[in-house]
JSON list of C-alpha atoms in Angstrom, two decimals:
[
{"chain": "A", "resi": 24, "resn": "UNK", "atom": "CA", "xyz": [131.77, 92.01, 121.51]},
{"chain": "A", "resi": 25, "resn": "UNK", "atom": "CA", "xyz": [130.98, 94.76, 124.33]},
{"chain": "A", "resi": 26, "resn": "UNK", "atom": "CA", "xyz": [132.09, 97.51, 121.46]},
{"chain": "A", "resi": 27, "resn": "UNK", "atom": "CA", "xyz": [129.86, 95.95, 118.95]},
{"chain": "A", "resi": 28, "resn": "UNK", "atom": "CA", "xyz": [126.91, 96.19, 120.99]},
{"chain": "A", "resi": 29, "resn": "UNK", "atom": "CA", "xyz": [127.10, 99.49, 122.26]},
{"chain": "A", "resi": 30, "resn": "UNK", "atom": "CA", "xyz": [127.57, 100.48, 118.64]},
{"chain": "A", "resi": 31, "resn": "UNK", "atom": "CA", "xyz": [124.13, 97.83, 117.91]},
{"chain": "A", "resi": 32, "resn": "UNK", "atom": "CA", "xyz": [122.76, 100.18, 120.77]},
{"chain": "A", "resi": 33, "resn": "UNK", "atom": "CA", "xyz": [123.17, 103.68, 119.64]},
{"chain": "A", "resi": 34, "resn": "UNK", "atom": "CA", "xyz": [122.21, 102.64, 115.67]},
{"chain": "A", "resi": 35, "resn": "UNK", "atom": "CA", "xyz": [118.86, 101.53, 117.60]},
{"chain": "A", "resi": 36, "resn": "UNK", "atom": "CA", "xyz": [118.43, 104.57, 119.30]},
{"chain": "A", "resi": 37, "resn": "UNK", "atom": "CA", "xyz": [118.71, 106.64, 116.24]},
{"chain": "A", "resi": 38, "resn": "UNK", "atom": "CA", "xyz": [116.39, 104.45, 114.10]},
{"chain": "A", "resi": 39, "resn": "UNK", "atom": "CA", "xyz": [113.89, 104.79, 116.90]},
{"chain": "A", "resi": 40, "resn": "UNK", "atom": "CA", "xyz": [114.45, 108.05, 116.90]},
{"chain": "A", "resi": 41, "resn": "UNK", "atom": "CA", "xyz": [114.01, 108.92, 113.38]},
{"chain": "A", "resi": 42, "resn": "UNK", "atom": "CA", "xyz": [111.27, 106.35, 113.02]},
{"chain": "A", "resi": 43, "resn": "UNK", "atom": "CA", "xyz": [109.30, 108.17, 115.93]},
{"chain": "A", "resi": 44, "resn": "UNK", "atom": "CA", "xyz": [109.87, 111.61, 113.74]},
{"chain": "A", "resi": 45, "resn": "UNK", "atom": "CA", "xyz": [108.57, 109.91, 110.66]},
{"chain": "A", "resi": 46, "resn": "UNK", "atom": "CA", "xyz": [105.46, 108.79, 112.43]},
{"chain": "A", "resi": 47, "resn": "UNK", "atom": "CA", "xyz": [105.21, 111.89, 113.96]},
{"chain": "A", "resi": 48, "resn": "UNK", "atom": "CA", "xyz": [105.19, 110.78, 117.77]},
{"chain": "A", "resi": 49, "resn": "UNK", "atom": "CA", "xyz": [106.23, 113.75, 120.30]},
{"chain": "A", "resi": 50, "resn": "UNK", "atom": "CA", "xyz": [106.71, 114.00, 123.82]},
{"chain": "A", "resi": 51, "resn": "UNK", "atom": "CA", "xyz": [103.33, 113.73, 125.26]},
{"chain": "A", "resi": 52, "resn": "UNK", "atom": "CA", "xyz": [102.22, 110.64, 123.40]},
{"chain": "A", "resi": 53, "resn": "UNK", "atom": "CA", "xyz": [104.07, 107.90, 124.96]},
{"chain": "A", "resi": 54, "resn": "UNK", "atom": "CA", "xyz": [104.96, 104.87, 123.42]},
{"chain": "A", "resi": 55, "resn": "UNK", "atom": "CA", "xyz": [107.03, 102.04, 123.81]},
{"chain": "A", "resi": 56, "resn": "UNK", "atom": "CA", "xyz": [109.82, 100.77, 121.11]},
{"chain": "A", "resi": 57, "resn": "UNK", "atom": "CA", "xyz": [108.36, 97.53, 121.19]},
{"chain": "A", "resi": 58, "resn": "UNK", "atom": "CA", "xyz": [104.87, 99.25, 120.13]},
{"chain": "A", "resi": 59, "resn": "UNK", "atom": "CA", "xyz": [106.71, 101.45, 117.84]},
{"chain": "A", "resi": 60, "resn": "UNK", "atom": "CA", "xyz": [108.41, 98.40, 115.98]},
{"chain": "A", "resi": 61, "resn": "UNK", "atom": "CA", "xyz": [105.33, 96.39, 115.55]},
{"chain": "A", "resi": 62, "resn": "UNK", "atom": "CA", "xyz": [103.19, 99.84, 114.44]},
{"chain": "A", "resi": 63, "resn": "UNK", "atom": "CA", "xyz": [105.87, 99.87, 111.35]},
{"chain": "A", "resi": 64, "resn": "UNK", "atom": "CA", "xyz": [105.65, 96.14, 111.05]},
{"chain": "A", "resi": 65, "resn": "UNK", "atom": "CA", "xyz": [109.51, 95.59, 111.47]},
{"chain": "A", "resi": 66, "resn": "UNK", "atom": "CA", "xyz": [111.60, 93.23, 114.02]},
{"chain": "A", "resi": 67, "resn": "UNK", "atom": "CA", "xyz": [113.14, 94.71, 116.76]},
{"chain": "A", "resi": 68, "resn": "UNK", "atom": "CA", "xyz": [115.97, 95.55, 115.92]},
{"chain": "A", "resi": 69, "resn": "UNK", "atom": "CA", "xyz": [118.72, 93.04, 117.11]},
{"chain": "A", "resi": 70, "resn": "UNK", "atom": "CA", "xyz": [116.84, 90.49, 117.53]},
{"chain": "A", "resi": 71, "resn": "UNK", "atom": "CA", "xyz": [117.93, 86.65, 116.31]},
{"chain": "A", "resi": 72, "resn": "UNK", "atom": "CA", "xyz": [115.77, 85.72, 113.31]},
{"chain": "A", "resi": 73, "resn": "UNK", "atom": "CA", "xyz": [115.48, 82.02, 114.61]},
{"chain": "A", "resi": 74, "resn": "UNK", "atom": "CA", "xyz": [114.55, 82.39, 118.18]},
{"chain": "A", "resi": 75, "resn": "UNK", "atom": "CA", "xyz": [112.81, 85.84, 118.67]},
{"chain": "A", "resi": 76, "resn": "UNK", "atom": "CA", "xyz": [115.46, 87.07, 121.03]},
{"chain": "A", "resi": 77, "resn": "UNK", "atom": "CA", "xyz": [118.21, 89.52, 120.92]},
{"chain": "A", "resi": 78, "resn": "UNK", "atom": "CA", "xyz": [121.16, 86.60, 121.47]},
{"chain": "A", "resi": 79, "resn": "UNK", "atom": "CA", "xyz": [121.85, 87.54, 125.13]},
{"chain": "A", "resi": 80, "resn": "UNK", "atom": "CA", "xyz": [121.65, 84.29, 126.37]}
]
C-alpha cells in the first residue's frame, strides 16, 4: 500500500504540474492545488468518489 501511494503521489505532482503549464500559472501567481483542480473542473485527484475524501481514514 505505502508503494502505491507514493507512486499515487508523484503521478499527482506531475499532473499538477503539467496542468499548471497548460493554464499557464508561473511562480509569482500562487495558487493552491485545490484551486487549481476546481479552476479545471476535475476531482482531486485521489480522492474516493463516494465520500469526498482521499481514503486515509
Amino acid at each position: 500500500e505505502r508503494t502505491t501511494k507514493q507512486i499515487t503521489n508523484k503521478i499527482l505532482v506531475f499532473i499538477n504540474s503539467c496542468m499548471r503549464k497548460i493554464l499557464h500559472i508561473h511562480w509569482p501567481q500562487l495558487i493552491s492545488n485545490k484551486e487549481l483542480w476546481c479552476s479545471t473542473k476535475q476531482r482531486i485527484g485521489g480522492e474516493d468518489e463516494s465520500t469526498g475524501e482521499d481514503g486515509d481514514g
